[in-house]
Coordinates of C-alpha atoms in Angstrom, one line a residue:
X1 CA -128.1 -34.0 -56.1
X2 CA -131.6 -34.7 -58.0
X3 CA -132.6 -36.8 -60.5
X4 CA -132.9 -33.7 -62.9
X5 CA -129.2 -32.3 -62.0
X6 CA -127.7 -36.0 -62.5
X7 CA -129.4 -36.1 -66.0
X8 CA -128.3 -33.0 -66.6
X9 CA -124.5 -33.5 -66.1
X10 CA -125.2 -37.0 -67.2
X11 CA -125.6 -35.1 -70.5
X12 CA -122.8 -32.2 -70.9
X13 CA -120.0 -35.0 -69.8
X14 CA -121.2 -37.0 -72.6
X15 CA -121.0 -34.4 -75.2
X16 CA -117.5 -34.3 -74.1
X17 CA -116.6 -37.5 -74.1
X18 CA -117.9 -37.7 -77.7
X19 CA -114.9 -36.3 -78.7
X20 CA -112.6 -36.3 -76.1
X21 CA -108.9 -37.2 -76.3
X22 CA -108.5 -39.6 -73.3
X23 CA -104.5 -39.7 -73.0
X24 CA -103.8 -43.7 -72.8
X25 CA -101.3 -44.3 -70.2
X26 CA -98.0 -46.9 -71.7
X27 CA -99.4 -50.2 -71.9
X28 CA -103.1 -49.3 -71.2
X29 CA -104.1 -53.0 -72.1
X30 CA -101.8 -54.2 -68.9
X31 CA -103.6 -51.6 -66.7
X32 CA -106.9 -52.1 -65.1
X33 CA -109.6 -49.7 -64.9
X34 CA -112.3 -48.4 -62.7
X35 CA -115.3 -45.8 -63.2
X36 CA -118.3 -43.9 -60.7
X37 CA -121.2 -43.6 -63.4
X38 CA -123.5 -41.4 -62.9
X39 CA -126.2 -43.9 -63.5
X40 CA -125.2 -45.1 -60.4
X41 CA -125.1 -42.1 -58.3
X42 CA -125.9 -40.2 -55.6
X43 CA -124.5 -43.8 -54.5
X44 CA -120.8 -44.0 -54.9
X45 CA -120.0 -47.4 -56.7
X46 CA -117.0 -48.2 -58.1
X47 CA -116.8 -50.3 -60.9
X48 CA -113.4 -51.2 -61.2
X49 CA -111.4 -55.0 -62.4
X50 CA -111.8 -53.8 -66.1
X51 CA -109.6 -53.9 -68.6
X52 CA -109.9 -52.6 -72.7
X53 CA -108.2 -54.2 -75.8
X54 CA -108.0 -51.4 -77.8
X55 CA -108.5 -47.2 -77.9
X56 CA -111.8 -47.7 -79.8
X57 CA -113.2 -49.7 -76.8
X58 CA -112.4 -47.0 -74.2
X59 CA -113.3 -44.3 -76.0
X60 CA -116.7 -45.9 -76.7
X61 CA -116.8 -46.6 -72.4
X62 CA -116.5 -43.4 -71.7
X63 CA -118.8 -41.9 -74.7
X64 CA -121.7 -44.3 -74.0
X65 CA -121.4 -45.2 -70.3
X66 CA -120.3 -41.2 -69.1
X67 CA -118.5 -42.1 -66.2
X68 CA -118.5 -39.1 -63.3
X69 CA -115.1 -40.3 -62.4
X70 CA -112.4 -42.2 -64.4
X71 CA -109.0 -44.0 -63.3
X72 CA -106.6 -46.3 -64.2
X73 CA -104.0 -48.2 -62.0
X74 CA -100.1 -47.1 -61.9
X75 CA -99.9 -51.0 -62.0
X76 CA -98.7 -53.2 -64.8
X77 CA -101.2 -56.7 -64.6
X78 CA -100.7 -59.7 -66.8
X79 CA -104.5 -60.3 -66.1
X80 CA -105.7 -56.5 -65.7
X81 CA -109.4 -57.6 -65.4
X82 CA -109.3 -60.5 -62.4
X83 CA -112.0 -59.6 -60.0
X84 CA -109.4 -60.7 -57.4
X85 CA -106.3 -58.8 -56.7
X86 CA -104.0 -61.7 -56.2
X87 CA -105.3 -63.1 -59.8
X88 CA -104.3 -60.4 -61.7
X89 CA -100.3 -60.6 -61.2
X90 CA -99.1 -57.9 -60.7
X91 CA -96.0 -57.3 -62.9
X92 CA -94.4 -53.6 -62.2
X93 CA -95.9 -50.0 -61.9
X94 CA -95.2 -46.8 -62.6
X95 CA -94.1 -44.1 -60.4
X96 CA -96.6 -41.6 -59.3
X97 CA -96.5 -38.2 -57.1
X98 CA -100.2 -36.6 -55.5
X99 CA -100.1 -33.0 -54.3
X100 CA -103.6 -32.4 -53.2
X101 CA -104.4 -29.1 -51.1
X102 CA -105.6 -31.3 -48.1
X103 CA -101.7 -31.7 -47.1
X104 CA -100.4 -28.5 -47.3
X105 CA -99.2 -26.7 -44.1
X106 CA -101.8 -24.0 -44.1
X107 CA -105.0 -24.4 -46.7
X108 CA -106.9 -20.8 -47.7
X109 CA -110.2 -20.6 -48.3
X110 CA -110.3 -19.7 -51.5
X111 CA -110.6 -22.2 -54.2
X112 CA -108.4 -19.8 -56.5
X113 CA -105.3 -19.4 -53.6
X114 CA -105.4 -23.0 -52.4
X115 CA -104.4 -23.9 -56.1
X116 CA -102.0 -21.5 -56.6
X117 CA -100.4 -22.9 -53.8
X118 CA -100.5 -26.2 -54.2
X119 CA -99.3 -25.5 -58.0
X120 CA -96.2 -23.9 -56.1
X121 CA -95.9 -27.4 -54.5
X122 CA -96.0 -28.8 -58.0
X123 CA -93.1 -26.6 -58.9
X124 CA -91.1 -28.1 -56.6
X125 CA -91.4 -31.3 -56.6
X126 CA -90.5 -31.1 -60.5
X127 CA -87.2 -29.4 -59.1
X128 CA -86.5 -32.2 -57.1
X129 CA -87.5 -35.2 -59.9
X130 CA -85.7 -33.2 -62.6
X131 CA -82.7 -31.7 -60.4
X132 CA -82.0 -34.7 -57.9
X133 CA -83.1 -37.4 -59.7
X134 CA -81.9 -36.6 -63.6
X135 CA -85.6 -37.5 -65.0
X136 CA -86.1 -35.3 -68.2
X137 CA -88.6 -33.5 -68.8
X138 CA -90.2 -36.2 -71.3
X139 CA -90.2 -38.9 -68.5
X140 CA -92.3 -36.9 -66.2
X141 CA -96.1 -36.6 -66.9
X142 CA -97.8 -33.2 -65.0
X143 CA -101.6 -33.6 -64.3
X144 CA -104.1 -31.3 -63.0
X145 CA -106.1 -33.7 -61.0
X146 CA -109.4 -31.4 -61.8
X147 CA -109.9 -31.1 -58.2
X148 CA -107.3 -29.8 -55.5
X149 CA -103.9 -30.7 -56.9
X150 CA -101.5 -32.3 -59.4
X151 CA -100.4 -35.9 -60.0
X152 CA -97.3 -36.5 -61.3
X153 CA -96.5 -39.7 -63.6
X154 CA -92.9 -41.3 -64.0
X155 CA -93.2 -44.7 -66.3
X156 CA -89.4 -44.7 -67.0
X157 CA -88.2 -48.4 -67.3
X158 CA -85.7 -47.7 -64.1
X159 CA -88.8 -46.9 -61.4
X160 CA -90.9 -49.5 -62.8
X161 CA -89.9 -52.5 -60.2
X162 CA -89.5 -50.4 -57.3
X163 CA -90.7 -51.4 -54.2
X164 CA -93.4 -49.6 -51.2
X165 CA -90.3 -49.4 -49.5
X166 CA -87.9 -47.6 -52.2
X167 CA -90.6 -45.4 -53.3
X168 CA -91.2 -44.2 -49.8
X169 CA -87.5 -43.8 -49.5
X170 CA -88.2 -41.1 -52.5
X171 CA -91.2 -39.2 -50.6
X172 CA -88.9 -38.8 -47.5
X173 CA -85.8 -37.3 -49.9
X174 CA -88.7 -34.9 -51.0
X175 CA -90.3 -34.3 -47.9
X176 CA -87.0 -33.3 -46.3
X177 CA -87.9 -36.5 -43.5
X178 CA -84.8 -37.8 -41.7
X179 CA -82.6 -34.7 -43.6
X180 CA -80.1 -33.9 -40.5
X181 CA -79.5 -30.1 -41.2
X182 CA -76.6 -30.1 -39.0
X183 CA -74.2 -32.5 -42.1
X184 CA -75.1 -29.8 -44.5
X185 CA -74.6 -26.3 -42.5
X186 CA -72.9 -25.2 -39.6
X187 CA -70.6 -25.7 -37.0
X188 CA -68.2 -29.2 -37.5
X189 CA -66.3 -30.0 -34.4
X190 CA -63.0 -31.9 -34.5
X191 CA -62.3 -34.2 -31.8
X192 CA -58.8 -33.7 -30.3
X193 CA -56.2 -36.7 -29.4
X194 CA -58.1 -36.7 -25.8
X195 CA -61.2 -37.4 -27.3
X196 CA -63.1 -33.6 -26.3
X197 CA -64.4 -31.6 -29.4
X198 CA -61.5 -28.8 -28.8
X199 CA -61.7 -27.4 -32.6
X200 CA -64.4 -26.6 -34.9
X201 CA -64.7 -25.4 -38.5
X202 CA -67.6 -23.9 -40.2
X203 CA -69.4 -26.4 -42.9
X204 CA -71.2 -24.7 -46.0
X205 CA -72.5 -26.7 -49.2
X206 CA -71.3 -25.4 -52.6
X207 CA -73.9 -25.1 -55.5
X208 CA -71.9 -27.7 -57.4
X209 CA -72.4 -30.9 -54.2
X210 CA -75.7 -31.5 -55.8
X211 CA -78.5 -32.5 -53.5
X212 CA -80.2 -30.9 -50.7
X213 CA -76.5 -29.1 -50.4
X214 CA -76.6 -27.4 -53.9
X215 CA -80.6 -26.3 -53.0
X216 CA -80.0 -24.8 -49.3
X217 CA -76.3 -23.0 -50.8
X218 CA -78.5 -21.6 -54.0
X219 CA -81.4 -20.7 -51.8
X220 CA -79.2 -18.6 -48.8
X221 CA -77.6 -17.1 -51.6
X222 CA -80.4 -16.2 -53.9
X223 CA -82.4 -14.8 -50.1
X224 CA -79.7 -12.7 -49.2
X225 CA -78.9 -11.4 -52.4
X226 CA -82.6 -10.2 -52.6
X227 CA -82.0 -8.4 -49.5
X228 CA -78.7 -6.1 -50.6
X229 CA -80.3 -5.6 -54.3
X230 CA -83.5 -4.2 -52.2
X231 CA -84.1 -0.8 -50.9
X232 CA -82.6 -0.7 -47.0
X233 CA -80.8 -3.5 -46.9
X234 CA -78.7 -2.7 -44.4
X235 CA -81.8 -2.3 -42.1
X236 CA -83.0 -5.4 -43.5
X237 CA -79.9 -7.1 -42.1
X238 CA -80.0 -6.1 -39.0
X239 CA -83.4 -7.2 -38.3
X240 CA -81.7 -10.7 -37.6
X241 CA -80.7 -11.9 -34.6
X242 CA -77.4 -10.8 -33.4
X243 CA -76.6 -9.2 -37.3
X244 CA -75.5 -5.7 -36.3
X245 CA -74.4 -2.6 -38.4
X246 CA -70.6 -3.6 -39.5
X247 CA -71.8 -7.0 -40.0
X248 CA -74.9 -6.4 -42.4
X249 CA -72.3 -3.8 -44.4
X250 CA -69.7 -6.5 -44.8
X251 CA -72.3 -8.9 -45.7
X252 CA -73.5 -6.3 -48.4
X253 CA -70.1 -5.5 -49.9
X254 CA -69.4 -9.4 -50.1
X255 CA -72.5 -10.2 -52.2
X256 CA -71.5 -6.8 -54.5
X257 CA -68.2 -8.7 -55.6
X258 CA -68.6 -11.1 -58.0
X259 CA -65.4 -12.6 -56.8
X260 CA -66.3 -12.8 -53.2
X261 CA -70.0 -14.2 -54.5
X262 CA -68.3 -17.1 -57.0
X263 CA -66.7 -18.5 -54.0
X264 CA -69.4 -18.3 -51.9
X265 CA -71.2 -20.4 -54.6
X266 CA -68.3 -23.0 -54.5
X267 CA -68.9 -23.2 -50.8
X268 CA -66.1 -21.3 -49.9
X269 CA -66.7 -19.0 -46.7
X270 CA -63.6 -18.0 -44.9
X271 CA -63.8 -14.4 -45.8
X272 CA -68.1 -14.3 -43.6
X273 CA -67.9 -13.0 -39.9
X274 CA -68.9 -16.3 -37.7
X275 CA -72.1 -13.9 -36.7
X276 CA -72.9 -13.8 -40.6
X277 CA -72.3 -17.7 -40.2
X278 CA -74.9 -18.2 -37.5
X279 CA -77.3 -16.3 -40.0
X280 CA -76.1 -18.7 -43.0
X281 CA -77.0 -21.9 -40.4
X282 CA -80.5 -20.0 -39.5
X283 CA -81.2 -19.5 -43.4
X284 CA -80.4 -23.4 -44.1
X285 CA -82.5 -24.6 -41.6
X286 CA -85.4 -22.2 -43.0
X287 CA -84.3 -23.5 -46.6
X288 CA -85.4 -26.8 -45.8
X289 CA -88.9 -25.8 -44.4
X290 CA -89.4 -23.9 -47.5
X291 CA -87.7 -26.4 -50.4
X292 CA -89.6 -29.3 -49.3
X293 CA -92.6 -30.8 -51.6
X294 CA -95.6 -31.9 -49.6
X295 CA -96.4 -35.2 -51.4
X296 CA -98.8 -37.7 -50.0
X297 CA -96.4 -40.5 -49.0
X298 CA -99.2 -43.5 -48.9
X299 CA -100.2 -42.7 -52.9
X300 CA -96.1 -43.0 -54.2
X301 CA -95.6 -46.4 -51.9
X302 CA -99.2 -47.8 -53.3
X303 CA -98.2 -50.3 -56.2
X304 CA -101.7 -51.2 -57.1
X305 CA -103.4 -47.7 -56.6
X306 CA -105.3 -46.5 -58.9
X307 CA -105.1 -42.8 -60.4
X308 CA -107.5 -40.2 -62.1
X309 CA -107.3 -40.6 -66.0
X310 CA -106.1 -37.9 -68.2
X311 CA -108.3 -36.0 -70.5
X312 CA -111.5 -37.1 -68.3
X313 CA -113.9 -35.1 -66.3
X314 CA -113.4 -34.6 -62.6
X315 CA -117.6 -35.4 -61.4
X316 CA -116.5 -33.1 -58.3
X317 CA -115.5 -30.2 -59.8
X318 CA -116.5 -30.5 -63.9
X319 CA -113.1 -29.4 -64.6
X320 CA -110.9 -31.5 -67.1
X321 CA -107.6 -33.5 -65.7
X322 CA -105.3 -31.9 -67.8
X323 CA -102.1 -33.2 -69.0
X324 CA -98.8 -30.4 -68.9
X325 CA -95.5 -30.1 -69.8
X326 CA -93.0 -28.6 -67.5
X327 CA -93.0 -25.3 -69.5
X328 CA -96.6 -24.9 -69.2
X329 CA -97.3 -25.6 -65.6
X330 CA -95.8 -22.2 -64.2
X331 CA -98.1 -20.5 -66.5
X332 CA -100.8 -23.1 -65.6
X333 CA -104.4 -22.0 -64.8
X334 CA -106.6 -24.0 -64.0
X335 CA -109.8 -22.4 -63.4
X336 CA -109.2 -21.1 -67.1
X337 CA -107.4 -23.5 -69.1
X338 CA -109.0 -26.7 -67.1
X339 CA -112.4 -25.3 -67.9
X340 CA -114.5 -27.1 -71.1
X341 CA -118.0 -25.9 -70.6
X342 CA -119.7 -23.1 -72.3
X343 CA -120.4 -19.6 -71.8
X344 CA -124.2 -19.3 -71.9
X345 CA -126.1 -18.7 -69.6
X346 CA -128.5 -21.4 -67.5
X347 CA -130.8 -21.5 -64.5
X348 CA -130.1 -23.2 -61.5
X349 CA -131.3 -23.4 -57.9
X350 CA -128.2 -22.4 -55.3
X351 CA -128.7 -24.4 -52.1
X352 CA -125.4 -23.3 -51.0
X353 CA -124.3 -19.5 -51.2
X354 CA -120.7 -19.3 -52.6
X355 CA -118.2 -17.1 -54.6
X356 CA -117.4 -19.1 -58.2
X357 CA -113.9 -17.9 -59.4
X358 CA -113.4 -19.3 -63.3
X359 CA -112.1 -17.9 -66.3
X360 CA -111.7 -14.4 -65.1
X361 CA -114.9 -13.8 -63.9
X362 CA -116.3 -13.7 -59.7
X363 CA -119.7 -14.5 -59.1
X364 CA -121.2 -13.9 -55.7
X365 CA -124.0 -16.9 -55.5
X366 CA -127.2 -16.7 -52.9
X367 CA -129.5 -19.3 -52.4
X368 CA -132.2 -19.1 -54.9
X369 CA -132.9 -19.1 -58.9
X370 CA -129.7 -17.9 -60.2
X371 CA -129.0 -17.7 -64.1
X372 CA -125.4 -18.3 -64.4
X373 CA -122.7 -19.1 -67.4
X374 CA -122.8 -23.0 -67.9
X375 CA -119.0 -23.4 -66.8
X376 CA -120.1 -21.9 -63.5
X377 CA -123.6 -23.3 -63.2
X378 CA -121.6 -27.3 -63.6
X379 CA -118.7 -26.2 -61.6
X380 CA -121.7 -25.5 -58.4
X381 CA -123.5 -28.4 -59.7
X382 CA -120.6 -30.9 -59.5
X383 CA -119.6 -29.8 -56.0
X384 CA -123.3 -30.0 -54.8
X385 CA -124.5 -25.9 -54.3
X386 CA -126.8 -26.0 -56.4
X387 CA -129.3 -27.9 -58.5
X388 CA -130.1 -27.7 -62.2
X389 CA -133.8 -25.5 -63.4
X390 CA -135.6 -23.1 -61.0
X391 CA -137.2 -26.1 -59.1

C-alpha cells in the first residue's frame, strides 16, 4: 500500500469517525485499549496500554488519531493503562465468543458464501448461549467483526470471574468435544446377575431433557419430518441403510399422527421398528456434527485478550464492526448493511484482479485503471488489490 492510498483511507476513516457512534463497552474506563494508525503503517504497530476517562476523550482518539484498527480488552483492570501486564491487576472479564471463517470445516471462495456460512455458525452458537445456558437476549452482544466472522460479548455479572479453565469448559459444551453420543442415543445394555450384558433397551432423549438431548431429539424429528412432508418420501427412506419398504411406510404413518409424533417428542419410542432405531442412532450422531458451533477455543479461555471495538472501521476490509441484536442477525447482511462508504465513483489502480460482491452489485476487477463506486474502490484498497488514482 502507497503513501497516496494510506492518505487516502487515512482520510475517508476520519470523516467517519467525525461522527461515529463508537459503542462503549460496560466499564470502558476499567478496560484498556489498543490501536494500528495508519500513520504508522504499512508497519503493523500496536499501540496498546491505554486507557480513557471519559466518551469525549475516545471519541476525540479516534476522530483525530484515525486508527486503521481499534480494540478494547474483555478484561476488567484496576490500572487499565500499566505498560506492564502484571501492573495493571487484573480484576474480571467478560465473556467473549470468535467465529471467524478460518475455522470452519470447509471455507468457499467466495467472500459472499464464506460469510453466509460463518453467519450460520453465528446462529448457532446463539442457540446454544440462549437455549443451554438461559442468557437473554439483552445479555448477549452480536458483532460483525468487519472482516470474516462474528464476536459474541457476554458481560453478565455471573461469567465475569470465570476462569481459562471454565471458559474452555464452555467452548467444548459448544463444540460438541468430549459429548459421548452413545449416553444420549441408542442401544443401553443391562448387565445381568452374572455380570454379561444379556438385555438391552433402546435410549432416546425427549425434547423436554434440555441439553444436547432436547437438540439431537428436535433435530431427528424436525429431519425426518421434512422427509415424509416432501415429495417421495417413501423413496427417500429407503435410501438409508438397511430402511426398507414396510419400514419407511411405518415410519411415515408414525410422523402423520400427531399422537404417535407428541410421544416421540417426550422420548417415548416403543411403537419404532429397532431398524427405524438404528436410523434414529445414525441421525444423532449426524445431529451432533451438524449442531455444533465452531468457536475459536484459545479467544473464550484468553482473560486479557483484547477484541475489535464496535462501531469502528475494520483497516482490512473498510467495513464497519457492527453491533446486532438477535432478531437482526438472521436477516444480517453484511456486505450491505456493514458498508458506510459512498456510491460515487473513483479511480484506482487494481494490482490484483478480483470479483467485489457489496450492496447488490458484482464487479469483475482486472489489473489496471479501473473507476469504481467508493464502497468498492476502499473495500479493494483495504485488502491491498488495488491502489488509489491511476498511478
Amino acid at each position: 500500500m502507497n503513501d497516496k492510498t494510506l492518505r487516502f483511507l487515512k482520510k475517508r476513516f476520519q470523516d467517519y469517525y467525525q461522527d461515529a457512534h463508537i459503542h462503549l463497552p460496560p466499564e470502558y474506563t476499567s478496560r484498556e485499549w489498543g490501536f494500528i494508525l495508519f500513520d504508522d503503517m504499512p508497519k503493523t504497530v500496536m499501540r496498546r496500554h491505554m486507557a480513557f476517562g471519559s466518551s469525549g476523550e475516545l471519541q476525540d482518539y479516534f476522530a483525530w488519531t484515525v486508527p486503521a484498527h481499534a480494540y478494547y480488552s474483555v478484561a476488567y483492570y484496576e490500572y487499565p493503562n500499566a505498560s506492564n501486564m502484571k501492573d495493571k491487576n487484573w480484576l474480571q472479564s467478560d465473556l467473549i465468543f470468535d467465529l471467524d471463517a478460518d475455522h470452519l470445516p470447509h471455507v468457499p471462495d467466495s467472500y459472499p458464501e464464506m460469510l453466509e456460512n460463518v453467519k450460520q455458525e453465528a446462529l448457532k452458537l446463539y442457540d446454544f448461549l440462549s437455549d443451554d445456558f438461559g442468557f437473554g437476549e439483552d445479555d448477549i452482544n452480536i458483532v460483525f467483526s468487519g472482516g470474516r466472522g462474528y464476536h459474541f460479548h457476554i458481560s453478565h455479572p455471573s461469567v465475569r470471574s470465570l476462569g481459562s479453565a471454565e471458559r474452555r469448559e464452555i467452548v467444548d459444551y459448544i463444540s460438541g468435544r468430549g459429548l459421548d453420543i452413545s449416553q444420549i442415543i441408542g442401544k443401553s445394555y443391562v448387565s445381568g446377575d452374572s455380570g454379561r450384558r444379556d438385555a438391552s433397551m433402546f435410549v432416546f432423549p425427549s425434547e423436554n431433557d434440555g441439553g444436547w438431548g432436547a437438540k439431537i431429539n428436535r433435530y431427528i424429528i424436525s429431519y425426518i419430518s421434512n422427509i415424509v412432508n416432501s415429495n417421495k418420501p417413501i423413496k427417500k427412506l429407503t435410501g438409508f441403510s438397511g430402511v426398507g419398504k414396510t419400514t419407511a411406510e411405518k415410519l411415515v404413518n408414525i410422523f402423520n399422527d400427531e399422537k404417535q409424533l407428541a410421544l416421540l417428542k417426550k422420548g417415548k419410542i416403543d411403537m419404532v421398528s429397532n431398524t427405524s432405531k438404528n436410523l434414529f442412532e445414525y441421525l444423532g450422531k449426524q445431529a451432533v456434527d451438524n449442531l455444533i458451533a465452531n468457536v475459536d477455543e484459545p479467544v473464550t479461555a484468553d482473560v486479557k485478550r483484547l477484541i475489535r471495538v464496535p462501531g469502528s472501521l475494520h483497516g482490512g476490509s473498510g467495513l464497519k464492526v457492527t453491533t446486532l441484536s438477535a432478531s437482526q442477525l438472521e436477516n444480517f447482511k453484511p456486505l450491505e448493511d456493514a458498508v458506510v462508504f459512498k456510491d460515487n465513483h473513483i479511480t484506482v489502480n487494481v494490482t490484483q484482479p478480483s470479483t467485489v460482491e457489496m450492496k447488490g452489485n458484482k464487479y469483475h476487477v482486472n489489473e489496471g485503471v479501473q473507476d469504481l463506486p467508493e464502497y468498492a474502490a476502499i473495500h479493494l484498497m483495504c485488502r491491498g488489490g488495488a491502489e488509489y488514482g491511476s498511478n
